[in-house]
């Protein structure tokens, strides 16, 4: 197997959880009488770009099909998080009636409903039919599609470049992470901003959060790996925030290469923190016995 970003051979194991059925693959009473599909669940680390990733055994169409069962609006705390996000982004980046807010993996409209309430034009992109329909019922225009370069080029050609793009808890879910990231560089306006929220690999390792490893997550993301991937795909990170959500997440702010936003000192701080976390520690020397 080769790294899904840089193509280097993958040899370094991170964890082996044997095998498991696909996540969110709930069984109907009829399905209980039939064999259930199980797949190996192993995570390997690329020693070139340091992207931690599962083996590509389950396709995205199988993971995110018409029966996809996760609706973001079921969580009141997540709705509150989404509303705070829209309020913060609207204020920080001066979003209004002339702006366009695009969310990738917009689910049931849990976040864009708050942009709509503020009068900010918005567009959702969501591949699962049930959640996309729920968003439309809230009055949110939603394209039922997977996001990548092809869709970004089509929307850009239609004059629908974004002032703000949001991608919450989806970066880990895409098998072709390069195609996904390049789509943002295409669809953003020259001054536009994209934010990405994802569980932080450093917290997963520190707290042994093994239960967050499952087939729906193709990648397990450090800030170091994400920064390199984005730079290779035409995006420049200018800020990052630590969040308590999903066991400890990062919110990364990116712009097109050469964009107007000044790079925050926090970017270097988070990178240093990851480097220190993996640096070998000197062994503890035993105390010598006191001389009688």
PDB file of C-alpha atoms in Angstrom:
ATOM      1  CA  UNK A   1       0.000   0.000   0.000  1.00  0.00           C
ATOM      2  CA  UNK A   2       1.151   3.532  -0.802  1.00  0.00           C
ATOM      3  CA  UNK A   3       0.413   6.805   0.974  1.00  0.00           C
ATOM      4  CA  UNK A   4      -2.752   8.425  -0.328  1.00  0.00           C
ATOM      5  CA  UNK A   5      -1.012  11.819  -0.323  1.00  0.00           C
ATOM      6  CA  UNK A   6       2.625  11.473  -1.346  1.00  0.00           C
ATOM      7  CA  UNK A   7       2.687   7.935  -2.762  1.00  0.00           C
ATOM      8  CA  UNK A   8       5.478   6.657  -0.510  1.00  0.00           C
ATOM      9  CA  UNK A   9       5.303   2.978   0.555  1.00  0.00           C
ATOM     10  CA  UNK A  10       3.582   2.469   3.913  1.00  0.00           C
ATOM     11  CA  UNK A  11       5.476   0.250   6.328  1.00  0.00           C
ATOM     12  CA  UNK A  12       5.171   1.845   9.784  1.00  0.00           C
ATOM     13  CA  UNK A  13       2.185   0.478  11.766  1.00  0.00           C
ATOM     14  CA  UNK A  14       0.368   2.731  14.210  1.00  0.00           C
ATOM     15  CA  UNK A  15      -2.336   0.359  15.460  1.00  0.00           C
ATOM     16  CA  UNK A  16      -3.969  -2.926  14.447  1.00  0.00           C
ATOM     17  CA  UNK A  17      -7.557  -3.399  15.638  1.00  0.00           C
ATOM     18  CA  UNK A  18      -8.030  -6.683  13.774  1.00  0.00           C
ATOM     19  CA  UNK A  19     -11.299  -6.291  11.858  1.00  0.00           C
ATOM     20  CA  UNK A  20     -14.738  -4.699  12.160  1.00  0.00           C
ATOM     21  CA  UNK A  21     -17.867  -4.089  10.097  1.00  0.00           C
ATOM     22  CA  UNK A  22     -18.215  -0.679   8.409  1.00  0.00           C
ATOM     23  CA  UNK A  23     -19.287   2.046  10.817  1.00  0.00           C
ATOM     24  CA  UNK A  24     -22.905   3.234  10.707  1.00  0.00           C
ATOM     25  CA  UNK A  25     -23.821   0.042   8.831  1.00  0.00           C
ATOM     26  CA  UNK A  26     -26.863  -0.686  10.956  1.00  0.00           C
ATOM     27  CA  UNK A  27     -28.542  -4.012  10.296  1.00  0.00           C
ATOM     28  CA  UNK A  28     -32.210  -4.461   9.514  1.00  0.00           C
ATOM     29  CA  UNK A  29     -34.052  -7.487  10.950  1.00  0.00           C
ATOM     30  CA  UNK A  30     -33.811  -9.111   7.505  1.00  0.00           C
ATOM     31  CA  UNK A  31     -30.050  -8.490   7.338  1.00  0.00           C
ATOM     32  CA  UNK A  32     -29.500 -10.326  10.619  1.00  0.00           C
ATOM     33  CA  UNK A  33     -30.117 -13.616   8.802  1.00  0.00           C
ATOM     34  CA  UNK A  34     -27.352 -12.925   6.252  1.00  0.00           C
ATOM     35  CA  UNK A  35     -23.557 -12.809   6.548  1.00  0.00           C
ATOM     36  CA  UNK A  36     -22.146  -9.449   7.652  1.00  0.00           C
ATOM     37  CA  UNK A  37     -19.136  -7.865   5.921  1.00  0.00           C
ATOM     38  CA  UNK A  38     -16.080  -7.278   8.118  1.00  0.00           C
ATOM     39  CA  UNK A  39     -12.868  -5.573   6.996  1.00  0.00           C
ATOM     40  CA  UNK A  40      -9.368  -5.311   8.468  1.00  0.00           C
ATOM     41  CA  UNK A  41      -8.931  -2.180  10.573  1.00  0.00           C
ATOM     42  CA  UNK A  42      -5.280  -1.160  10.578  1.00  0.00           C
ATOM     43  CA  UNK A  43      -3.685   2.297  10.619  1.00  0.00           C
ATOM     44  CA  UNK A  44      -0.289   2.891   9.023  1.00  0.00           C
ATOM     45  CA  UNK A  45       1.871   6.022   9.111  1.00  0.00           C
ATOM     46  CA  UNK A  46       3.687   7.475   6.112  1.00  0.00           C
ATOM     47  CA  UNK A  47       7.306   8.131   7.055  1.00  0.00           C
ATOM     48  CA  UNK A  48       7.593  10.744   4.302  1.00  0.00           C
ATOM     49  CA  UNK A  49       4.634  13.106   4.947  1.00  0.00           C
ATOM     50  CA  UNK A  50       3.497  11.628   8.326  1.00  0.00           C
ATOM     51  CA  UNK A  51      -0.112  11.085   7.289  1.00  0.00           C
ATOM     52  CA  UNK A  52      -1.693   8.328   9.404  1.00  0.00           C
ATOM     53  CA  UNK A  53      -4.208   6.365   7.338  1.00  0.00           C
ATOM     54  CA  UNK A  54      -6.243   3.200   7.075  1.00  0.00           C
ATOM     55  CA  UNK A  55      -6.050   0.748   4.230  1.00  0.00           C
ATOM     56  CA  UNK A  56      -8.475   1.548   1.389  1.00  0.00           C
ATOM     57  CA  UNK A  57     -10.796  -1.428   1.708  1.00  0.00           C
ATOM     58  CA  UNK A  58     -14.217   0.249   1.897  1.00  0.00           C
ATOM     59  CA  UNK A  59     -15.246   2.699  -0.843  1.00  0.00           C
ATOM     60  CA  UNK A  60     -16.809   6.065  -0.036  1.00  0.00           C
ATOM     61  CA  UNK A  61     -20.024   5.204  -1.887  1.00  0.00           C
ATOM     62  CA  UNK A  62     -20.519   2.269   0.468  1.00  0.00           C
ATOM     63  CA  UNK A  63     -19.758   4.345   3.562  1.00  0.00           C
ATOM     64  CA  UNK A  64     -21.913   7.347   2.637  1.00  0.00           C
ATOM     65  CA  UNK A  65     -24.940   5.875   0.918  1.00  0.00           C
ATOM     66  CA  UNK A  66     -28.661   6.697   0.875  1.00  0.00           C
ATOM     67  CA  UNK A  67     -29.135   4.987   4.269  1.00  0.00           C
ATOM     68  CA  UNK A  68     -26.472   7.054   6.061  1.00  0.00           C
ATOM     69  CA  UNK A  69     -27.801   7.435   9.586  1.00  0.00           C
ATOM     70  CA  UNK A  70     -25.873  10.335  11.155  1.00  0.00           C
ATOM     71  CA  UNK A  71     -27.846  13.608  11.367  1.00  0.00           C
ATOM     72  CA  UNK A  72     -25.824  16.436  12.937  1.00  0.00           C
ATOM     73  CA  UNK A  73     -28.872  18.261  14.295  1.00  0.00           C
ATOM     74  CA  UNK A  74     -29.551  15.444  16.781  1.00  0.00           C
ATOM     75  CA  UNK A  75     -26.948  17.043  19.076  1.00  0.00           C
ATOM     76  CA  UNK A  76     -27.932  20.264  20.868  1.00  0.00           C
ATOM     77  CA  UNK A  77     -24.335  20.937  21.898  1.00  0.00           C
ATOM     78  CA  UNK A  78     -23.195  20.568  18.284  1.00  0.00           C
ATOM     79  CA  UNK A  79     -25.886  23.000  17.136  1.00  0.00           C
ATOM     80  CA  UNK A  80     -24.657  25.521  19.712  1.00  0.00           C
ATOM     81  CA  UNK A  81     -21.099  24.986  18.439  1.00  0.00           C
ATOM     82  CA  UNK A  82     -22.297  25.606  14.865  1.00  0.00           C
ATOM     83  CA  UNK A  83     -24.124  28.809  15.784  1.00  0.00           C
ATOM     84  CA  UNK A  84     -21.059  30.182  17.611  1.00  0.00           C
ATOM     85  CA  UNK A  85     -18.960  29.355  14.577  1.00  0.00           C
ATOM     86  CA  UNK A  86     -21.222  31.284  12.180  1.00  0.00           C
ATOM     87  CA  UNK A  87     -21.347  34.263  14.527  1.00  0.00           C
ATOM     88  CA  UNK A  88     -17.553  34.275  14.885  1.00  0.00           C
ATOM     89  CA  UNK A  89     -16.838  33.866  11.171  1.00  0.00           C
ATOM     90  CA  UNK A  90     -19.398  36.480  10.118  1.00  0.00           C
ATOM     91  CA  UNK A  91     -17.793  38.996  12.459  1.00  0.00           C
ATOM     92  CA  UNK A  92     -14.171  38.128  11.757  1.00  0.00           C
ATOM     93  CA  UNK A  93     -14.472  38.056   7.958  1.00  0.00           C
ATOM     94  CA  UNK A  94     -17.261  40.626   7.503  1.00  0.00           C
ATOM     95  CA  UNK A  95     -19.742  38.274   5.861  1.00  0.00           C
ATOM     96  CA  UNK A  96     -23.090  39.609   4.704  1.00  0.00           C
ATOM     97  CA  UNK A  97     -25.700  39.585   1.968  1.00  0.00           C
ATOM     98  CA  UNK A  98     -23.058  39.894  -0.776  1.00  0.00           C
ATOM     99  CA  UNK A  99     -21.025  36.934   0.491  1.00  0.00           C
ATOM    100  CA  UNK A 100     -21.286  33.214  -0.243  1.00  0.00           C
ATOM    101  CA  UNK A 101     -20.846  30.563   2.443  1.00  0.00           C
ATOM    102  CA  UNK A 102     -20.273  27.039   1.109  1.00  0.00           C
ATOM    103  CA  UNK A 103     -20.191  24.067   3.451  1.00  0.00           C
ATOM    104  CA  UNK A 104     -18.766  20.754   2.302  1.00  0.00           C
ATOM    105  CA  UNK A 105     -20.354  17.749   4.016  1.00  0.00           C
ATOM    106  CA  UNK A 106     -23.212  20.006   5.102  1.00  0.00           C
ATOM    107  CA  UNK A 107     -25.278  17.100   6.454  1.00  0.00           C
ATOM    108  CA  UNK A 108     -28.798  18.182   7.429  1.00  0.00           C
ATOM    109  CA  UNK A 109     -28.169  21.933   7.339  1.00  0.00           C
ATOM    110  CA  UNK A 110     -27.188  22.079  11.025  1.00  0.00           C
ATOM    111  CA  UNK A 111     -24.653  24.898  10.352  1.00  0.00           C
ATOM    112  CA  UNK A 112     -25.843  26.708   7.225  1.00  0.00           C
ATOM    113  CA  UNK A 113     -29.213  27.366   8.828  1.00  0.00           C
ATOM    114  CA  UNK A 114     -27.457  29.972  10.986  1.00  0.00           C
ATOM    115  CA  UNK A 115     -25.857  31.643   7.959  1.00  0.00           C
ATOM    116  CA  UNK A 116     -29.271  31.721   6.313  1.00  0.00           C
ATOM    117  CA  UNK A 117     -30.763  33.342   9.429  1.00  0.00           C
ATOM    118  CA  UNK A 118     -28.134  36.086   9.190  1.00  0.00           C
ATOM    119  CA  UNK A 119     -28.979  36.725   5.538  1.00  0.00           C
ATOM    120  CA  UNK A 120     -25.711  35.236   4.230  1.00  0.00           C
ATOM    121  CA  UNK A 121     -26.262  33.333   0.949  1.00  0.00           C
ATOM    122  CA  UNK A 122     -25.199  29.726   1.393  1.00  0.00           C
ATOM    123  CA  UNK A 123     -24.764  26.457  -0.462  1.00  0.00           C
ATOM    124  CA  UNK A 124     -24.472  22.988   1.002  1.00  0.00           C
ATOM    125  CA  UNK A 125     -22.631  20.072  -0.602  1.00  0.00           C
ATOM    126  CA  UNK A 126     -23.648  16.702   0.851  1.00  0.00           C
ATOM    127  CA  UNK A 127     -23.464  13.224  -0.742  1.00  0.00           C
ATOM    128  CA  UNK A 128     -25.995  11.417   1.476  1.00  0.00           C
ATOM    129  CA  UNK A 129     -29.599  11.642   0.293  1.00  0.00           C
ATOM    130  CA  UNK A 130     -31.452  11.654   3.609  1.00  0.00           C
ATOM    131  CA  UNK A 131     -29.427  14.431   5.213  1.00  0.00           C
ATOM    132  CA  UNK A 132     -29.402  16.506   2.002  1.00  0.00           C
ATOM    133  CA  UNK A 133     -33.190  16.359   1.854  1.00  0.00           C
ATOM    134  CA  UNK A 134     -33.440  17.408   5.500  1.00  0.00           C
ATOM    135  CA  UNK A 135     -31.323  20.475   4.680  1.00  0.00           C
ATOM    136  CA  UNK A 136     -33.529  21.382   1.720  1.00  0.00           C
ATOM    137  CA  UNK A 137     -36.554  21.246   3.997  1.00  0.00           C
ATOM    138  CA  UNK A 138     -34.857  24.003   6.028  1.00  0.00           C
ATOM    139  CA  UNK A 139     -34.624  26.117   2.872  1.00  0.00           C
ATOM    140  CA  UNK A 140     -30.926  25.478   2.248  1.00  0.00           C
ATOM    141  CA  UNK A 141     -29.821  24.854  -1.320  1.00  0.00           C
ATOM    142  CA  UNK A 142     -27.941  21.560  -1.234  1.00  0.00           C
ATOM    143  CA  UNK A 143     -26.065  19.724  -3.972  1.00  0.00           C
ATOM    144  CA  UNK A 144     -26.126  15.958  -3.496  1.00  0.00           C
ATOM    145  CA  UNK A 145     -22.543  15.158  -4.494  1.00  0.00           C
ATOM    146  CA  UNK A 146     -19.053  14.316  -3.313  1.00  0.00           C
ATOM    147  CA  UNK A 147     -16.722  17.328  -3.327  1.00  0.00           C
ATOM    148  CA  UNK A 148     -13.473  17.530  -5.260  1.00  0.00           C
ATOM    149  CA  UNK A 149     -11.752  19.272  -8.146  1.00  0.00           C
ATOM    150  CA  UNK A 150     -14.416  18.421 -10.735  1.00  0.00           C
ATOM    151  CA  UNK A 151     -17.294  19.905  -8.738  1.00  0.00           C
ATOM    152  CA  UNK A 152     -15.219  22.907  -7.645  1.00  0.00           C
ATOM    153  CA  UNK A 153     -14.339  23.742 -11.252  1.00  0.00           C
ATOM    154  CA  UNK A 154     -17.990  23.504 -12.288  1.00  0.00           C
ATOM    155  CA  UNK A 155     -19.177  25.797  -9.510  1.00  0.00           C
ATOM    156  CA  UNK A 156     -16.359  28.271 -10.158  1.00  0.00           C
ATOM    157  CA  UNK A 157     -17.286  28.356 -13.857  1.00  0.00           C
ATOM    158  CA  UNK A 158     -20.850  29.192 -12.782  1.00  0.00           C
ATOM    159  CA  UNK A 159     -19.556  32.190 -10.815  1.00  0.00           C
ATOM    160  CA  UNK A 160     -20.138  30.606  -7.402  1.00  0.00           C
ATOM    161  CA  UNK A 161     -16.792  31.161  -5.722  1.00  0.00           C
ATOM    162  CA  UNK A 162     -16.934  31.289  -1.931  1.00  0.00           C
ATOM    163  CA  UNK A 163     -16.009  33.907   0.646  1.00  0.00           C
ATOM    164  CA  UNK A 164     -16.137  31.239   3.339  1.00  0.00           C
ATOM    165  CA  UNK A 165     -15.927  27.471   2.995  1.00  0.00           C
ATOM    166  CA  UNK A 166     -16.518  25.185   5.968  1.00  0.00           C
ATOM    167  CA  UNK A 167     -15.525  21.544   6.319  1.00  0.00           C
ATOM    168  CA  UNK A 168     -16.365  20.186   9.757  1.00  0.00           C
ATOM    169  CA  UNK A 169     -15.353  16.611  10.559  1.00  0.00           C
ATOM    170  CA  UNK A 170     -15.011  15.585   6.920  1.00  0.00           C
ATOM    171  CA  UNK A 171     -11.282  15.883   6.124  1.00  0.00           C
ATOM    172  CA  UNK A 172     -10.671  12.521   7.799  1.00  0.00           C
ATOM    173  CA  UNK A 173     -13.529  10.959   5.815  1.00  0.00           C
ATOM    174  CA  UNK A 174     -12.208  11.430   2.262  1.00  0.00           C
ATOM    175  CA  UNK A 175     -10.135   8.712   0.574  1.00  0.00           C
ATOM    176  CA  UNK A 176      -8.629  11.126  -2.005  1.00  0.00           C
ATOM    177  CA  UNK A 177      -7.489  13.879   0.335  1.00  0.00           C
ATOM    178  CA  UNK A 178      -5.503  15.701  -2.380  1.00  0.00           C
ATOM    179  CA  UNK A 179      -8.455  16.003  -4.756  1.00  0.00           C
ATOM    180  CA  UNK A 180     -10.555  17.236  -1.852  1.00  0.00           C
ATOM    181  CA  UNK A 181      -8.072  19.923  -0.744  1.00  0.00           C
ATOM    182  CA  UNK A 182      -7.422  21.128  -4.297  1.00  0.00           C
ATOM    183  CA  UNK A 183     -11.146  21.713  -4.684  1.00  0.00           C
ATOM    184  CA  UNK A 184     -11.024  24.345  -1.942  1.00  0.00           C
ATOM    185  CA  UNK A 185      -8.148  26.181  -3.613  1.00  0.00           C
ATOM    186  CA  UNK A 186     -10.239  26.324  -6.789  1.00  0.00           C
ATOM    187  CA  UNK A 187     -13.564  27.389  -5.281  1.00  0.00           C
ATOM    188  CA  UNK A 188     -12.338  30.085  -2.870  1.00  0.00           C
ATOM    189  CA  UNK A 189     -12.338  33.711  -3.931  1.00  0.00           C
ATOM    190  CA  UNK A 190      -8.872  35.366  -3.861  1.00  0.00           C
ATOM    191  CA  UNK A 191      -9.611  36.735  -0.365  1.00  0.00           C
ATOM    192  CA  UNK A 192     -11.722  33.737   0.705  1.00  0.00           C
ATOM    193  CA  UNK A 193     -11.186  31.598   3.789  1.00  0.00           C
ATOM    194  CA  UNK A 194     -11.696  27.876   4.331  1.00  0.00           C
ATOM    195  CA  UNK A 195     -11.939  26.337   7.780  1.00  0.00           C
ATOM    196  CA  UNK A 196     -11.476  22.669   8.577  1.00  0.00           C
ATOM    197  CA  UNK A 197     -12.302  21.005  11.883  1.00  0.00           C
ATOM    198  CA  UNK A 198     -10.997  17.519  12.617  1.00  0.00           C
ATOM    199  CA  UNK A 199     -10.028  15.377  15.626  1.00  0.00           C
ATOM    200  CA  UNK A 200      -6.374  15.965  16.476  1.00  0.00           C
ATOM    201  CA  UNK A 201      -4.107  12.921  16.198  1.00  0.00           C
ATOM    202  CA  UNK A 202      -2.006  14.145  19.106  1.00  0.00           C
ATOM    203  CA  UNK A 203      -5.006  13.899  21.448  1.00  0.00           C
ATOM    204  CA  UNK A 204      -5.976  10.500  20.047  1.00  0.00           C
ATOM    205  CA  UNK A 205      -2.525   9.134  20.902  1.00  0.00           C
ATOM    206  CA  UNK A 206      -2.116  10.904  24.255  1.00  0.00           C
ATOM    207  CA  UNK A 207      -5.499   9.722  25.522  1.00  0.00           C
ATOM    208  CA  UNK A 208      -5.584   6.337  23.771  1.00  0.00           C
ATOM    209  CA  UNK A 209      -8.826   7.205  21.966  1.00  0.00           C
ATOM    210  CA  UNK A 210      -8.835   3.928  20.044  1.00  0.00           C
ATOM    211  CA  UNK A 211     -12.627   3.988  19.743  1.00  0.00           C
ATOM    212  CA  UNK A 212     -12.366   6.912  17.285  1.00  0.00           C
ATOM    213  CA  UNK A 213     -10.590   4.610  14.820  1.00  0.00           C
ATOM    214  CA  UNK A 214     -13.105   3.096  12.412  1.00  0.00           C
ATOM    215  CA  UNK A 215     -13.565   2.586   8.693  1.00  0.00           C
ATOM    216  CA  UNK A 216     -15.394   5.844   8.088  1.00  0.00           C
ATOM    217  CA  UNK A 217     -12.164   7.663   9.022  1.00  0.00           C
ATOM    218  CA  UNK A 218      -9.637   7.155   6.242  1.00  0.00           C
ATOM    219  CA  UNK A 219      -7.064   9.525   7.805  1.00  0.00           C
ATOM    220  CA  UNK A 220      -5.964  10.446  11.344  1.00  0.00           C
ATOM    221  CA  UNK A 221      -4.697  13.965  11.148  1.00  0.00           C
ATOM    222  CA  UNK A 222      -1.799  15.782  12.713  1.00  0.00           C
ATOM    223  CA  UNK A 223      -1.331  19.484  12.066  1.00  0.00           C
ATOM    224  CA  UNK A 224       2.065  18.676  10.555  1.00  0.00           C
ATOM    225  CA  UNK A 225       0.569  16.391   7.913  1.00  0.00           C
ATOM    226  CA  UNK A 226      -2.369  18.684   7.135  1.00  0.00           C
ATOM    227  CA  UNK A 227      -0.101  21.697   6.630  1.00  0.00           C
ATOM    228  CA  UNK A 228       2.038  19.787   4.130  1.00  0.00           C
ATOM    229  CA  UNK A 229      -0.986  18.398   2.256  1.00  0.00           C
ATOM    230  CA  UNK A 230      -2.576  21.827   1.988  1.00  0.00           C
ATOM    231  CA  UNK A 231       0.614  23.472   0.768  1.00  0.00           C
ATOM    232  CA  UNK A 232       1.005  20.808  -1.920  1.00  0.00           C
ATOM    233  CA  UNK A 233      -2.606  21.456  -2.993  1.00  0.00           C
ATOM    234  CA  UNK A 234      -2.487  25.262  -3.235  1.00  0.00           C
ATOM    235  CA  UNK A 235      -3.714  26.202   0.248  1.00  0.00           C
ATOM    236  CA  UNK A 236      -1.837  28.178   2.911  1.00  0.00           C
ATOM    237  CA  UNK A 237      -2.711  27.863   6.608  1.00  0.00           C
ATOM    238  CA  UNK A 238      -2.773  31.186   8.474  1.00  0.00           C
ATOM    239  CA  UNK A 239      -4.374  30.291  11.808  1.00  0.00           C
ATOM    240  CA  UNK A 240      -5.357  27.334  13.984  1.00  0.00           C
ATOM    241  CA  UNK A 241      -7.499  26.944  17.088  1.00  0.00           C
ATOM    242  CA  UNK A 242      -7.716  24.110  19.601  1.00  0.00           C
ATOM    243  CA  UNK A 243     -11.265  22.920  20.285  1.00  0.00           C
ATOM    244  CA  UNK A 244     -12.719  20.547  22.914  1.00  0.00           C
ATOM    245  CA  UNK A 245     -15.081  18.860  20.421  1.00  0.00           C
ATOM    246  CA  UNK A 246     -14.819  15.166  19.474  1.00  0.00           C
ATOM    247  CA  UNK A 247     -12.223  14.396  22.107  1.00  0.00           C
ATOM    248  CA  UNK A 248     -10.007  17.346  21.135  1.00  0.00           C
ATOM    249  CA  UNK A 249     -10.010  18.899  17.679  1.00  0.00           C
ATOM    250  CA  UNK A 250      -8.242  21.540  15.632  1.00  0.00           C
ATOM    251  CA  UNK A 251      -9.901  24.256  13.586  1.00  0.00           C
ATOM    252  CA  UNK A 252      -7.542  25.189  10.761  1.00  0.00           C
ATOM    253  CA  UNK A 253      -7.923  28.412   8.771  1.00  0.00           C
ATOM    254  CA  UNK A 254      -6.622  28.315   5.189  1.00  0.00           C
ATOM    255  CA  UNK A 255      -6.524  30.633   2.196  1.00  0.00           C
ATOM    256  CA  UNK A 256      -5.399  30.323  -1.378  1.00  0.00           C
ATOM    257  CA  UNK A 257      -1.621  30.465  -1.797  1.00  0.00           C
ATOM    258  CA  UNK A 258      -0.598  34.115  -1.704  1.00  0.00           C
ATOM    259  CA  UNK A 259      -3.804  35.174   0.086  1.00  0.00           C
ATOM    260  CA  UNK A 260      -4.110  38.341   2.187  1.00  0.00           C
ATOM    261  CA  UNK A 261      -4.285  36.937   5.717  1.00  0.00           C
ATOM    262  CA  UNK A 262      -1.245  37.196   7.995  1.00  0.00           C
ATOM    263  CA  UNK A 263       0.023  33.955   9.531  1.00  0.00           C
ATOM    264  CA  UNK A 264      -0.664  33.707  13.264  1.00  0.00           C
ATOM    265  CA  UNK A 265       2.082  32.771  15.730  1.00  0.00           C
ATOM    266  CA  UNK A 266      -0.165  29.901  16.866  1.00  0.00           C
ATOM    267  CA  UNK A 267       0.666  28.002  13.657  1.00  0.00           C
ATOM    268  CA  UNK A 268       4.325  27.627  14.655  1.00  0.00           C
ATOM    269  CA  UNK A 269       3.318  26.933  18.258  1.00  0.00           C
ATOM    270  CA  UNK A 270       1.110  23.952  17.335  1.00  0.00           C
ATOM    271  CA  UNK A 271       3.786  22.580  15.007  1.00  0.00           C
ATOM    272  CA  UNK A 272       6.367  22.796  17.805  1.00  0.00           C
ATOM    273  CA  UNK A 273       4.005  21.056  20.186  1.00  0.00           C
ATOM    274  CA  UNK A 274       3.629  18.098  17.811  1.00  0.00           C
ATOM    275  CA  UNK A 275       7.376  17.890  17.258  1.00  0.00           C
ATOM    276  CA  UNK A 276       8.013  17.867  20.995  1.00  0.00           C
ATOM    277  CA  UNK A 277       5.354  15.190  21.485  1.00  0.00           C
ATOM    278  CA  UNK A 278       7.207  12.751  19.232  1.00  0.00           C
ATOM    279  CA  UNK A 279      10.772  13.678  20.235  1.00  0.00           C
ATOM    280  CA  UNK A 280      12.547  10.881  22.099  1.00  0.00           C
ATOM    281  CA  UNK A 281      12.888  11.639  25.800  1.00  0.00           C
ATOM    282  CA  UNK A 282      16.200  10.934  27.544  1.00  0.00           C
ATOM    283  CA  UNK A 283      16.041   7.991  29.926  1.00  0.00           C
ATOM    284  CA  UNK A 284      15.648   8.794  33.608  1.00  0.00           C
ATOM    285  CA  UNK A 285      18.909   8.173  35.413  1.00  0.00           C
ATOM    286  CA  UNK A 286      18.636   6.335  38.742  1.00  0.00           C
ATOM    287  CA  UNK A 287      19.711   8.278  41.779  1.00  0.00           C
ATOM    288  CA  UNK A 288      22.948   7.122  43.291  1.00  0.00           C
ATOM    289  CA  UNK A 289      22.763   5.838  46.816  1.00  0.00           C
ATOM    290  CA  UNK A 290      24.010   8.237  49.455  1.00  0.00           C
ATOM    291  CA  UNK A 291      27.463   7.498  50.740  1.00  0.00           C
ATOM    292  CA  UNK A 292      27.253   6.232  54.289  1.00  0.00           C
TER     293      UNK A 292
END
